[in-house]
Short mmCIF file of N, CA, C and O in Angstrom, two decimals:
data_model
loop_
_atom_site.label_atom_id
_atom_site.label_comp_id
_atom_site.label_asym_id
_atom_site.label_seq_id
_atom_site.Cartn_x
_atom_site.Cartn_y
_atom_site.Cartn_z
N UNK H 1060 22.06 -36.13 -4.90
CA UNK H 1060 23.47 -36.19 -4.55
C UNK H 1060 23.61 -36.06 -3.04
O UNK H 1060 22.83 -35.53 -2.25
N UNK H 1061 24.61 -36.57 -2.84
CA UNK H 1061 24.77 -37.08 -0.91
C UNK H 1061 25.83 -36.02 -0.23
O UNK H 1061 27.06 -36.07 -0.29
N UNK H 1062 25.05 -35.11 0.40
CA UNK H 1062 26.20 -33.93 1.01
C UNK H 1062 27.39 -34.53 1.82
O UNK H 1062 27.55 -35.60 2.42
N UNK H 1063 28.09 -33.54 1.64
CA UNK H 1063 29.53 -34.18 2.46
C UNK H 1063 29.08 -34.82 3.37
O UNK H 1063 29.00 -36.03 3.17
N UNK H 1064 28.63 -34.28 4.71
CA UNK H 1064 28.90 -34.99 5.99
C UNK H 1064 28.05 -36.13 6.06
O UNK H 1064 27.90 -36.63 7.17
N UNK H 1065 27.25 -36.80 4.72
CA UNK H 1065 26.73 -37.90 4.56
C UNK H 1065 28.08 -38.88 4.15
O UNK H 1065 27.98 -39.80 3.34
N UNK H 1066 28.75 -38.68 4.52
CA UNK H 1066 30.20 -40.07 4.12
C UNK H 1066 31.19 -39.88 4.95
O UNK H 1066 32.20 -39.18 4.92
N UNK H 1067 30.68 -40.74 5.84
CA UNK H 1067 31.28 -41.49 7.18
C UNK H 1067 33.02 -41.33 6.93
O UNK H 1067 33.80 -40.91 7.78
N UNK H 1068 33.33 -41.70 5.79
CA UNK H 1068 35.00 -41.99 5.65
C UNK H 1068 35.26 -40.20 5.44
O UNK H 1068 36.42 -40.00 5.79
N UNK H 1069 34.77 -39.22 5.12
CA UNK H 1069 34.85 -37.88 5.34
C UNK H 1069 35.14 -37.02 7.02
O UNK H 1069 36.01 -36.24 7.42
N UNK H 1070 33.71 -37.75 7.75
CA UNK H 1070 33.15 -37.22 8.70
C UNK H 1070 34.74 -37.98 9.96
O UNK H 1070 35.44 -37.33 10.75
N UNK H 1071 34.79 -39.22 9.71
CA UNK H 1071 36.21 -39.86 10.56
C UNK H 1071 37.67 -38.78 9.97
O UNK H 1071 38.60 -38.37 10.67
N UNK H 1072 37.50 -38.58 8.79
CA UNK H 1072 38.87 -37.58 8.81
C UNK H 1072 39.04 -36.22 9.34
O UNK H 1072 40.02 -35.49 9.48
N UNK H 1073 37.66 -36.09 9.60
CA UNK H 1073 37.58 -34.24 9.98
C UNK H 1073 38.19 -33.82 11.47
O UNK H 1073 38.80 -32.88 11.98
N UNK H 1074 37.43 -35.60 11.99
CA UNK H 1074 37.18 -35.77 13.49
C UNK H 1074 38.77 -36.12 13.77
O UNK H 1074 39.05 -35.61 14.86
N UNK H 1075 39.78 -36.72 13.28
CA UNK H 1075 41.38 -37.07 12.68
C UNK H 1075 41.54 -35.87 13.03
O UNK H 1075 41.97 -35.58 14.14
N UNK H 1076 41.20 -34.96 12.11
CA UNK H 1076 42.21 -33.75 12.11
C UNK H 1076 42.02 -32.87 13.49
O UNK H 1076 42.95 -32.45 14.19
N UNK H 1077 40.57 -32.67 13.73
CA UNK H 1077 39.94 -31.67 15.09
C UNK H 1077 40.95 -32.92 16.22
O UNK H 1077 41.72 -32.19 16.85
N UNK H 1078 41.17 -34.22 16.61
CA UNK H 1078 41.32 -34.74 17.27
C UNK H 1078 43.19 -34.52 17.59
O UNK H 1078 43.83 -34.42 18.64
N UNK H 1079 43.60 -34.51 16.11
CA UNK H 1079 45.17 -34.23 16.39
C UNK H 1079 45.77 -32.66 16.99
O UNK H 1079 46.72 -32.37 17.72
N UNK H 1080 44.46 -31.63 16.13
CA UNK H 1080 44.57 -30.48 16.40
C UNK H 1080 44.85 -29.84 18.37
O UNK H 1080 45.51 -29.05 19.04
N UNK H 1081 43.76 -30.96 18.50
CA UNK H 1081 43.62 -30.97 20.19
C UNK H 1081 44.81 -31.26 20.93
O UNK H 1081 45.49 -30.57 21.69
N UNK H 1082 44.90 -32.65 20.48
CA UNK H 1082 46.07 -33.15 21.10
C UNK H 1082 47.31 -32.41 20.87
O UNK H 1082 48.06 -32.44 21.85
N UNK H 1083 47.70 -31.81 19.96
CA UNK H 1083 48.78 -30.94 19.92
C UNK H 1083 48.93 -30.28 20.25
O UNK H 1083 50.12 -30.22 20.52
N UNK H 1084 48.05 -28.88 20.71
CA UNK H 1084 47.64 -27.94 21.56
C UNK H 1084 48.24 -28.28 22.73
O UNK H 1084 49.31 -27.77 23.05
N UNK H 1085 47.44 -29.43 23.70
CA UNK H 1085 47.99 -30.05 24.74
C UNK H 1085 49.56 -30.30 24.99
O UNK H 1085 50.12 -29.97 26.04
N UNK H 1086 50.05 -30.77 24.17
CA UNK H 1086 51.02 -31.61 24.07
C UNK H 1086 52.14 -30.35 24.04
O UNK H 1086 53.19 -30.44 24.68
N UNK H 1087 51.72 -28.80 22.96
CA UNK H 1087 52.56 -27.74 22.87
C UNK H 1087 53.67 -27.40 24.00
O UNK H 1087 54.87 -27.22 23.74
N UNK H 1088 53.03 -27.33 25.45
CA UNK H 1088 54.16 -26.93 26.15
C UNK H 1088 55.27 -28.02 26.38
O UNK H 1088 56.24 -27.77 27.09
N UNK H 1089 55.13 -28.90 25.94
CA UNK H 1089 55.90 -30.15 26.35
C UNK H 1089 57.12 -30.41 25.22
O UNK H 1089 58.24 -30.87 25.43
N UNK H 1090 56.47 -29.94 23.87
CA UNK H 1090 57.33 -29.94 23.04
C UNK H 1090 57.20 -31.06 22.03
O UNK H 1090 57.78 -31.22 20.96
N UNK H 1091 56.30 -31.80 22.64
CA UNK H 1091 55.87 -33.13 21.84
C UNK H 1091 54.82 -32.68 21.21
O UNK H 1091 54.15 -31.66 21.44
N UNK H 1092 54.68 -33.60 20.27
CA UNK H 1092 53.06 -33.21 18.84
C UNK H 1092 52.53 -35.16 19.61
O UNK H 1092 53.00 -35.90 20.48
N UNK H 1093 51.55 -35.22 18.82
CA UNK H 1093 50.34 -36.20 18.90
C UNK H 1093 51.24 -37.97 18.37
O UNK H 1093 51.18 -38.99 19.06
N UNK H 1094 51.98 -37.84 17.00
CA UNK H 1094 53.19 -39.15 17.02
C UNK H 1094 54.11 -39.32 18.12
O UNK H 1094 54.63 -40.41 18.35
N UNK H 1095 54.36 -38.10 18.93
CA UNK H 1095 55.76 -38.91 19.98
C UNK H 1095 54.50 -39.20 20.77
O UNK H 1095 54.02 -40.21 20.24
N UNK H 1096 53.77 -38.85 21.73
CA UNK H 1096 52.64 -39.03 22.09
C UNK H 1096 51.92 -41.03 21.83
O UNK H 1096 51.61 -41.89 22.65
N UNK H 1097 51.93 -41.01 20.52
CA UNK H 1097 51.16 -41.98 19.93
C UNK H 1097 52.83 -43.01 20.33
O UNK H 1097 52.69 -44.23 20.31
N UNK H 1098 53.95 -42.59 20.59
CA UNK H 1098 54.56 -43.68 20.83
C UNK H 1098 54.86 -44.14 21.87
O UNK H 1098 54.99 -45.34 22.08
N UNK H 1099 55.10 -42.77 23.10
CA UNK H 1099 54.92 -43.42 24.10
C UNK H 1099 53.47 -44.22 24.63
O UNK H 1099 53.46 -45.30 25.23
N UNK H 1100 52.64 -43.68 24.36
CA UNK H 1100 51.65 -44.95 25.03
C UNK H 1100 51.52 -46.23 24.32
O UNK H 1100 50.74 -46.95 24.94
N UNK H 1101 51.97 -46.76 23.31
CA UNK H 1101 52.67 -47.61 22.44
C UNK H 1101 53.07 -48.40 23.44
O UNK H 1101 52.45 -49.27 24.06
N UNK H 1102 54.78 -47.80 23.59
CA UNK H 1102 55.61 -48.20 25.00
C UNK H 1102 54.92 -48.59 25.91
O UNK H 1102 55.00 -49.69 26.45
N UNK H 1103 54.33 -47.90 26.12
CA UNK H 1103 53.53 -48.01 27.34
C UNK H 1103 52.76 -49.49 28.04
O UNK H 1103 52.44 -49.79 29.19
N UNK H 1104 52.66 -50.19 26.75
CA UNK H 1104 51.99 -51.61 26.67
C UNK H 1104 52.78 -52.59 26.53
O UNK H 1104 52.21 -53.64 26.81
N UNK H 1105 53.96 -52.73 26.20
CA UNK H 1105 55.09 -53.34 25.66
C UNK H 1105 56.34 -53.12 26.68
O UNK H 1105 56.78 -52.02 26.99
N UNK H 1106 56.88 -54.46 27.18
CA UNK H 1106 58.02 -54.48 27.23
C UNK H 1106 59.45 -53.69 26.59
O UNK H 1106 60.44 -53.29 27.19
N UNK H 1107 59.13 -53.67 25.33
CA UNK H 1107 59.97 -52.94 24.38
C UNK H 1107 59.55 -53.49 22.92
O UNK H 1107 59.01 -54.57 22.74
N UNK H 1108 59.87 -52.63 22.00
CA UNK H 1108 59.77 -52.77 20.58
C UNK H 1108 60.76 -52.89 19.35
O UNK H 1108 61.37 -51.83 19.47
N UNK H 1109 61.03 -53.19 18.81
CA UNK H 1109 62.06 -53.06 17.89
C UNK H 1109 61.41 -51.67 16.99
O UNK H 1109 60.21 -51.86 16.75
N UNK H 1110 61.89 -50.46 16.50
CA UNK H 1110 61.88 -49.40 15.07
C UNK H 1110 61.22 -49.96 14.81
O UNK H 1110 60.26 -49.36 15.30
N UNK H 1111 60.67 -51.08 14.19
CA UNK H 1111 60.23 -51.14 12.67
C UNK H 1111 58.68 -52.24 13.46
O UNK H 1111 57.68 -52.47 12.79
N UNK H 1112 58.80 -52.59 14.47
CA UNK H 1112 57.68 -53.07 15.09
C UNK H 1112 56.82 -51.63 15.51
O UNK H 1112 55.63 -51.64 15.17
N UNK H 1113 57.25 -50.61 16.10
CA UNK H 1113 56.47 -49.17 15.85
C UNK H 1113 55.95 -48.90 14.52
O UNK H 1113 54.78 -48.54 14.34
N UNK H 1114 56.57 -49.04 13.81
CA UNK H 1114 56.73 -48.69 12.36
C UNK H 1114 55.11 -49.04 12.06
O UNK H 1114 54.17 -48.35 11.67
N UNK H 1115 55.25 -50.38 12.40
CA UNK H 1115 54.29 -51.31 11.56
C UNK H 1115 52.53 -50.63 12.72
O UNK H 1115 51.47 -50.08 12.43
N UNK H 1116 53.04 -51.02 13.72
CA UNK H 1116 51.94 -51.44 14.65
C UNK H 1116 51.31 -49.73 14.51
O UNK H 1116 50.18 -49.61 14.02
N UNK H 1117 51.97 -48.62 14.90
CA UNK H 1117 51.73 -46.86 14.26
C UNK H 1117 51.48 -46.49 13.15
O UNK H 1117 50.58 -45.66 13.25
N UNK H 1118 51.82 -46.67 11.94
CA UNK H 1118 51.64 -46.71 10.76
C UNK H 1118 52.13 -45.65 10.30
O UNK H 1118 51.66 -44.98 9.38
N UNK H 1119 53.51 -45.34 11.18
CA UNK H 1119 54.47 -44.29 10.70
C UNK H 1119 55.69 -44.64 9.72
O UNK H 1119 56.33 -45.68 9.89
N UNK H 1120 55.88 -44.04 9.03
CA UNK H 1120 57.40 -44.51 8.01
C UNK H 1120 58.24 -44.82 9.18
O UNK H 1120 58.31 -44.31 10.29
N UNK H 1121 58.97 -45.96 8.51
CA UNK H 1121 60.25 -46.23 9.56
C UNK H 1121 61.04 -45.24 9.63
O UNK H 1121 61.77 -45.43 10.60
N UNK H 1122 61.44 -43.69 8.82
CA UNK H 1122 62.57 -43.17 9.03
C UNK H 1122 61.46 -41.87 10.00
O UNK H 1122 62.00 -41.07 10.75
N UNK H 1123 60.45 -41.88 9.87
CA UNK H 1123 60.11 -41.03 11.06
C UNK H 1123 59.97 -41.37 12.26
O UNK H 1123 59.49 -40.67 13.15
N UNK H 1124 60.56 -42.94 12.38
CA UNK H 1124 60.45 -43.61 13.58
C UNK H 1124 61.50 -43.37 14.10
O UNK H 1124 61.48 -42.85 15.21
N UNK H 1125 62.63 -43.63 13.52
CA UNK H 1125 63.74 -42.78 14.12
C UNK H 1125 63.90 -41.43 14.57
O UNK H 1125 64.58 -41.32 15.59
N UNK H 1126 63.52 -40.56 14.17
CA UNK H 1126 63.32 -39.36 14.47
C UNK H 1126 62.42 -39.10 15.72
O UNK H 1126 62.94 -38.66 16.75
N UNK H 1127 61.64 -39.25 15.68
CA UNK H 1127 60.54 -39.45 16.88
C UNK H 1127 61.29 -40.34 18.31
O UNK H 1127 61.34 -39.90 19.46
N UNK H 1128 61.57 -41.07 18.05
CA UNK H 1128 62.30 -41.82 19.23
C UNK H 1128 63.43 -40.81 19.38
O UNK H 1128 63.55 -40.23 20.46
N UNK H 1129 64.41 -40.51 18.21
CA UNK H 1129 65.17 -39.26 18.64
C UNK H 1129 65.16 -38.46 19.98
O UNK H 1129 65.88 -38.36 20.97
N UNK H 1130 63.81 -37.86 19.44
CA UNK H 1130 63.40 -37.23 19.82
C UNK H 1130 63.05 -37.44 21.71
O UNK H 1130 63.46 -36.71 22.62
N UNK H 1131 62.35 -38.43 21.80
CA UNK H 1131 61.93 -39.27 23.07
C UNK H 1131 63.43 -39.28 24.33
O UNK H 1131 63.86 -38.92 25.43
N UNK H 1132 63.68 -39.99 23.10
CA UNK H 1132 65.27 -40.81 23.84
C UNK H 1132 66.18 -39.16 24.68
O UNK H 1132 66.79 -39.27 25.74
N UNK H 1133 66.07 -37.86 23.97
CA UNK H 1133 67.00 -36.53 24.33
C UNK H 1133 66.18 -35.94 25.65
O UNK H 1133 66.60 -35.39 26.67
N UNK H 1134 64.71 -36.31 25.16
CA UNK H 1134 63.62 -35.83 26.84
C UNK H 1134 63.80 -37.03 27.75
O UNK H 1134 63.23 -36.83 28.82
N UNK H 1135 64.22 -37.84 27.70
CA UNK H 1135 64.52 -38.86 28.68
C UNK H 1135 63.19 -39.67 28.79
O UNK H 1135 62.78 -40.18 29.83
N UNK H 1136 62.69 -39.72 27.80
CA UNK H 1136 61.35 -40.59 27.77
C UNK H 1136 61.51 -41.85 27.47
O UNK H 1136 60.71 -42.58 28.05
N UNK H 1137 62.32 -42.42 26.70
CA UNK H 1137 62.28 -43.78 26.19
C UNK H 1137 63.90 -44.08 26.04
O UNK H 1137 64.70 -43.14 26.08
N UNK H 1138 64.25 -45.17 25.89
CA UNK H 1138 65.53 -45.88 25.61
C UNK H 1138 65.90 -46.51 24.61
O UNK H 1138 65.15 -47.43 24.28
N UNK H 1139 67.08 -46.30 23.81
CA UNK H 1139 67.68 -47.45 22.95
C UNK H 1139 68.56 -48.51 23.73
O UNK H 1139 69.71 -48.27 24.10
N UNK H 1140 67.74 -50.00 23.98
CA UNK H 1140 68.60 -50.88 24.73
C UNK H 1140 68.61 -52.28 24.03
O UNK H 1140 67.64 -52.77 23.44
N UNK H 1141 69.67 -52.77 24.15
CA UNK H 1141 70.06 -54.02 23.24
C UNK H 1141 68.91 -55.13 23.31
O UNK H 1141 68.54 -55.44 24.45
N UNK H 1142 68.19 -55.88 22.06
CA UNK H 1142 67.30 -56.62 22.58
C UNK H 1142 67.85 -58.13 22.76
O UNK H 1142 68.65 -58.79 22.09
N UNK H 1143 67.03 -58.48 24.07
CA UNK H 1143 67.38 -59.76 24.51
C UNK H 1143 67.39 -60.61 23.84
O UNK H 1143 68.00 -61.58 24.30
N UNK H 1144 66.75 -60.80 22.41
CA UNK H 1144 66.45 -61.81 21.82
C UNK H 1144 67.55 -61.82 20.34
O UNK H 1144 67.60 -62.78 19.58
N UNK H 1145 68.25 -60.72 20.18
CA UNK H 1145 69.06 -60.09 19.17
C UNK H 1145 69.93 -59.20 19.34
O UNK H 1145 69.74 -58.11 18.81
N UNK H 1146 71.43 -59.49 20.33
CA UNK H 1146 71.93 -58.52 20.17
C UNK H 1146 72.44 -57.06 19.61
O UNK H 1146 72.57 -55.95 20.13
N UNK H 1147 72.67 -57.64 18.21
CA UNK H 1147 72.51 -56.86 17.41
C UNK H 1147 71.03 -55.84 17.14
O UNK H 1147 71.29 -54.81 16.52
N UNK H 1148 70.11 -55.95 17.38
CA UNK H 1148 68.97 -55.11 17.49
C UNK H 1148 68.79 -54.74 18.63
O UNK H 1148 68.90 -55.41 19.65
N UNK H 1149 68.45 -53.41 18.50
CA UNK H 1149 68.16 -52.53 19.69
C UNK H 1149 66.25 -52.42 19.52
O UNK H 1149 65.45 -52.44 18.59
N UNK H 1150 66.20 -52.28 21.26
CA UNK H 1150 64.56 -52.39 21.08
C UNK H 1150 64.93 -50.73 22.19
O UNK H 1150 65.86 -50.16 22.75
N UNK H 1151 62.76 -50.55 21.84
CA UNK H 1151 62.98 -48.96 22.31
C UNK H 1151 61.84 -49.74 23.36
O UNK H 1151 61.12 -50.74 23.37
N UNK H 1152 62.22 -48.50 24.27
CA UNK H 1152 61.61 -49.20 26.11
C UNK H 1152 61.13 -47.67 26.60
O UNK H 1152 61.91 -46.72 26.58
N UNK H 1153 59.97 -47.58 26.98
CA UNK H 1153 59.70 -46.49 27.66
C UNK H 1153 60.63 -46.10 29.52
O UNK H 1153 60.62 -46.89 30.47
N UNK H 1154 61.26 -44.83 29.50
CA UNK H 1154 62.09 -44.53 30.85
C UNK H 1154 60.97 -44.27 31.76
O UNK H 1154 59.81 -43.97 31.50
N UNK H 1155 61.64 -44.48 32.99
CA UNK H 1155 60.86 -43.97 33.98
C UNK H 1155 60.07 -42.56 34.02
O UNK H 1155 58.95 -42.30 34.46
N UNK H 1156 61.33 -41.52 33.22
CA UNK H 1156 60.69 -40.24 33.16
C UNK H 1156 59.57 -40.36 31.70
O UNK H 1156 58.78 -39.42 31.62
N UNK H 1157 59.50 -41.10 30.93
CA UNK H 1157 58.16 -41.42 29.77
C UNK H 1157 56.76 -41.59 30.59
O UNK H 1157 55.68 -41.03 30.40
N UNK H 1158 57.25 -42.84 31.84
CA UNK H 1158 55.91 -43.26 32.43
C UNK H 1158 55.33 -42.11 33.36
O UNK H 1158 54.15 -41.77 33.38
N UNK H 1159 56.21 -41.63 34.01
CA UNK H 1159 55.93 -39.82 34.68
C UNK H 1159 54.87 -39.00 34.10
O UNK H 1159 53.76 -38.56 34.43
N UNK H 1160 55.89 -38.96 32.81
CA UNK H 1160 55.08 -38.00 31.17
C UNK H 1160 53.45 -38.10 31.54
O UNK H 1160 52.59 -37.32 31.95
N UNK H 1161 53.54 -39.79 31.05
CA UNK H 1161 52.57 -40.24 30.97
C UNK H 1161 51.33 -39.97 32.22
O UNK H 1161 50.30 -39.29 32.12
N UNK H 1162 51.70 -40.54 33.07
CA UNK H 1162 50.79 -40.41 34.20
C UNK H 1162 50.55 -38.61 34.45
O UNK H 1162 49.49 -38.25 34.96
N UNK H 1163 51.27 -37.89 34.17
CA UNK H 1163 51.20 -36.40 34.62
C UNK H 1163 50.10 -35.77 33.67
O UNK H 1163 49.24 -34.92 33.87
N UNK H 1164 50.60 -36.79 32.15
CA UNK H 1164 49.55 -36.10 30.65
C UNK H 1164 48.03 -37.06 30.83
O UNK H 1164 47.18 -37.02 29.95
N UNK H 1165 47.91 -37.61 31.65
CA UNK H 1165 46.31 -38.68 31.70
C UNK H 1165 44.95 -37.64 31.65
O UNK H 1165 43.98 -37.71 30.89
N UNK H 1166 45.15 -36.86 32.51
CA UNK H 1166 43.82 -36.50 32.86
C UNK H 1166 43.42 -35.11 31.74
O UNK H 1166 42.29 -34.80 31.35
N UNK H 1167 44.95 -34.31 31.35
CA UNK H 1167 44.93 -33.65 30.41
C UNK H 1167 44.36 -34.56 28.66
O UNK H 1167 43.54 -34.12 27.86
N UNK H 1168 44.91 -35.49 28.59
CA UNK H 1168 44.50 -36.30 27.45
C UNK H 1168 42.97 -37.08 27.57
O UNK H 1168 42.31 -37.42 26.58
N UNK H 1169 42.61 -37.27 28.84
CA UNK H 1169 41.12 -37.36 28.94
C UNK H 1169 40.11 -36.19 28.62
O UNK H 1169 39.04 -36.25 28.01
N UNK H 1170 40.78 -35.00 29.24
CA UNK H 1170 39.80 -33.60 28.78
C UNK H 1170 39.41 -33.96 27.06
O UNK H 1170 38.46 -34.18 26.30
N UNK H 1171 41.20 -33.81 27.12
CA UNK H 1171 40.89 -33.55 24.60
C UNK H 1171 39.73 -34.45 24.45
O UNK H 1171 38.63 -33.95 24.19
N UNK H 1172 39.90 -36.09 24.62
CA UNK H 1172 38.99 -37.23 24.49
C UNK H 1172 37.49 -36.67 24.97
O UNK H 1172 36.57 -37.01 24.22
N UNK H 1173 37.20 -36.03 25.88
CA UNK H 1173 35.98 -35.90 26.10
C UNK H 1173 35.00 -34.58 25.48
O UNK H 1173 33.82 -34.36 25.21
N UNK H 1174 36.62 -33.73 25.45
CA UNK H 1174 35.93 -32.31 24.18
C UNK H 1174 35.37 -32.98 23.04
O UNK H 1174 34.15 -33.11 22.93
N UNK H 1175 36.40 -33.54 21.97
CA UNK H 1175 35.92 -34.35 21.11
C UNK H 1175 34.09 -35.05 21.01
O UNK H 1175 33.27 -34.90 20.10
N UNK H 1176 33.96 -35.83 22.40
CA UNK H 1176 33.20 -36.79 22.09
C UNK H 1176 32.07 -35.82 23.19
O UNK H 1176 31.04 -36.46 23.38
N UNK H 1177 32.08 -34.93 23.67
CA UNK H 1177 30.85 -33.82 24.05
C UNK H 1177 29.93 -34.48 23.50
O UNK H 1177 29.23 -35.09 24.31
N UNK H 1178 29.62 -34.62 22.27
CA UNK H 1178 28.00 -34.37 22.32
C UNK H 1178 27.58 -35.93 22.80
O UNK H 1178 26.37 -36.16 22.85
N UNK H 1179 28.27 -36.76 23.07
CA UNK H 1179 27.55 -38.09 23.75
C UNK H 1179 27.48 -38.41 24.86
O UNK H 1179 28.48 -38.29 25.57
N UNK H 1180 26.17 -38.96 25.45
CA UNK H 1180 26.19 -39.32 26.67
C UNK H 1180 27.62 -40.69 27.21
O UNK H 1180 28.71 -40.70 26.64
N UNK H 1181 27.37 -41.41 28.03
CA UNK H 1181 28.29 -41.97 28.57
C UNK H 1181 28.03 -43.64 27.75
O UNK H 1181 28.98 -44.41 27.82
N UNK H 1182 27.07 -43.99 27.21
CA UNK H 1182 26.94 -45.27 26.74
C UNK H 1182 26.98 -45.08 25.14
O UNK H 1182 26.83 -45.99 24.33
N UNK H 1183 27.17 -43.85 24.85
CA UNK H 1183 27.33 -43.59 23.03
C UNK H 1183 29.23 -43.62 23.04
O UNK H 1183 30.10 -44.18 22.36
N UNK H 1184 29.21 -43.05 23.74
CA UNK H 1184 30.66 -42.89 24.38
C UNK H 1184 31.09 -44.42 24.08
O UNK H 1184 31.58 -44.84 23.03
N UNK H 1185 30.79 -45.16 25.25
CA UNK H 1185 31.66 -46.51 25.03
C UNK H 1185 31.57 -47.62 23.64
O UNK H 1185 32.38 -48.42 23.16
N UNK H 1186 29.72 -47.10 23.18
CA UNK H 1186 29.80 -47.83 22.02
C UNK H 1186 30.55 -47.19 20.78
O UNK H 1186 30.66 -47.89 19.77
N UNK H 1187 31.19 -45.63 20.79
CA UNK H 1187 31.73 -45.27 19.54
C UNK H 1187 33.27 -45.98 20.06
O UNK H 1187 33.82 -46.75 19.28
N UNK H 1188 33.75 -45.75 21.04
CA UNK H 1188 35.08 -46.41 21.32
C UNK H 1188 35.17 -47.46 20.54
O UNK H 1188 35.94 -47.44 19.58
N UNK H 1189 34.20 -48.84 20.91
CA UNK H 1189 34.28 -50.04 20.94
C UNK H 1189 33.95 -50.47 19.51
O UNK H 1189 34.24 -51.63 19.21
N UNK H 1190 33.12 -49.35 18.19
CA UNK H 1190 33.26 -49.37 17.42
C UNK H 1190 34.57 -49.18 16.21
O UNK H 1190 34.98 -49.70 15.18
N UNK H 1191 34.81 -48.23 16.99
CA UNK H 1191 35.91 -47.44 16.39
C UNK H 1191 37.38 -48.87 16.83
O UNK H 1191 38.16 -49.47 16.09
N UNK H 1192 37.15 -48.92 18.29
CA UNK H 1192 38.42 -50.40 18.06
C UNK H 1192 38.38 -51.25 17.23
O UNK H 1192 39.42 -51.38 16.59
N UNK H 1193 37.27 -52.16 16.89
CA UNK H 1193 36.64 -53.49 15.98
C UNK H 1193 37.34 -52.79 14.40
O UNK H 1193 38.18 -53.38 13.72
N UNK H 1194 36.80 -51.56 14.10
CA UNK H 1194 37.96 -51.14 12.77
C UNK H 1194 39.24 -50.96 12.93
O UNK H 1194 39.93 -51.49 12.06
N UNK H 1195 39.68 -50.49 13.60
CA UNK H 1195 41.09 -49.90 14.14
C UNK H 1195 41.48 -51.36 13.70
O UNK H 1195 41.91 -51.63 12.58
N UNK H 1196 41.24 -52.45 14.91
CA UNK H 1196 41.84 -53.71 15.03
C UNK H 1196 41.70 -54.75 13.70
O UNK H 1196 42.48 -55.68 13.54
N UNK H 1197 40.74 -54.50 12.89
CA UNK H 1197 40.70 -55.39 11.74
C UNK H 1197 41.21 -55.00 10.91
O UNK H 1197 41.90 -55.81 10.30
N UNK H 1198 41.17 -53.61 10.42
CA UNK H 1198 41.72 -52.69 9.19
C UNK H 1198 43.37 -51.95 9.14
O UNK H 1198 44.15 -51.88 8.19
N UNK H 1199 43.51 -51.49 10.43
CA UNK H 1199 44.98 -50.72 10.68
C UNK H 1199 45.93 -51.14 11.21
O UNK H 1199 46.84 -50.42 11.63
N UNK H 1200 45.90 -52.64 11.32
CA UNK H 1200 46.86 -53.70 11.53
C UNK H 1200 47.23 -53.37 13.14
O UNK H 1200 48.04 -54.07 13.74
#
């Protein structure tokens, strides 16, 4: 019989949880957890998004998408602004004070990333990234 940490789909959830654990820690004085986090750098790539384009691309319920942007939109991180292509739909846009966030939380969010991945040198490093994207990108839409 095959001990736990012989199943990879085990050993990726543990590393999930130690990885969110981190990031939240971090994130504590700010008031944000690891999803508002996961949306501004989202933003971060994008012009703007429609709710339910987060929804999809995060793999958060749409009604915690609201909430979370809520959330964003009261710290002055992100915006509800009419989208160009649909009046009627509003797209969410990272604020100037999000990209601030951002640039101020980089080097703090590199520490967590590198606690995490300690035990590898610098070329295990880029090949678990580059592994870990090729699933990300085929499997988690």
């Amino acid at each position: 019989m095959r001990g736990l940490h012989a199943d990879t789909g085990y050993l990726l959830y543990r590393l999930g949880l130690r990885s969110g654990q981190l990031f939240n820690s971090f994130l504590q004085e700010s008031g944000l957890r690891l999803r508002h986090y996961a949306v501004l750098r989202f933003l971060a790539t994008t012009p703007g998004a429609l709710q339910r384009e987060l929804s999809a691309s995060l793999g958060y319920d749409p009604s915690a998408i609201v909430g979370l942007v809520d959330d964003l939109e009261k710290l002055g991180f992100a915006e509800r602004r009419p989208s160009p292509d649909d009046r009627r739909s509003r797209i969410i846009v990272l604020s100037e004070g999000g990209r601030a966030f951002l640039r101020d939380t980089d080097e703090a969010g590199q520490r967590v990333t590198d606690q995490l991945v300690g035990p590898l040198d610098t070329d295990e490093r880029e090949q678990l990234h580059t592994l870990l994207q090729r699933i990300a990108e085929s499997g988690l839409g």
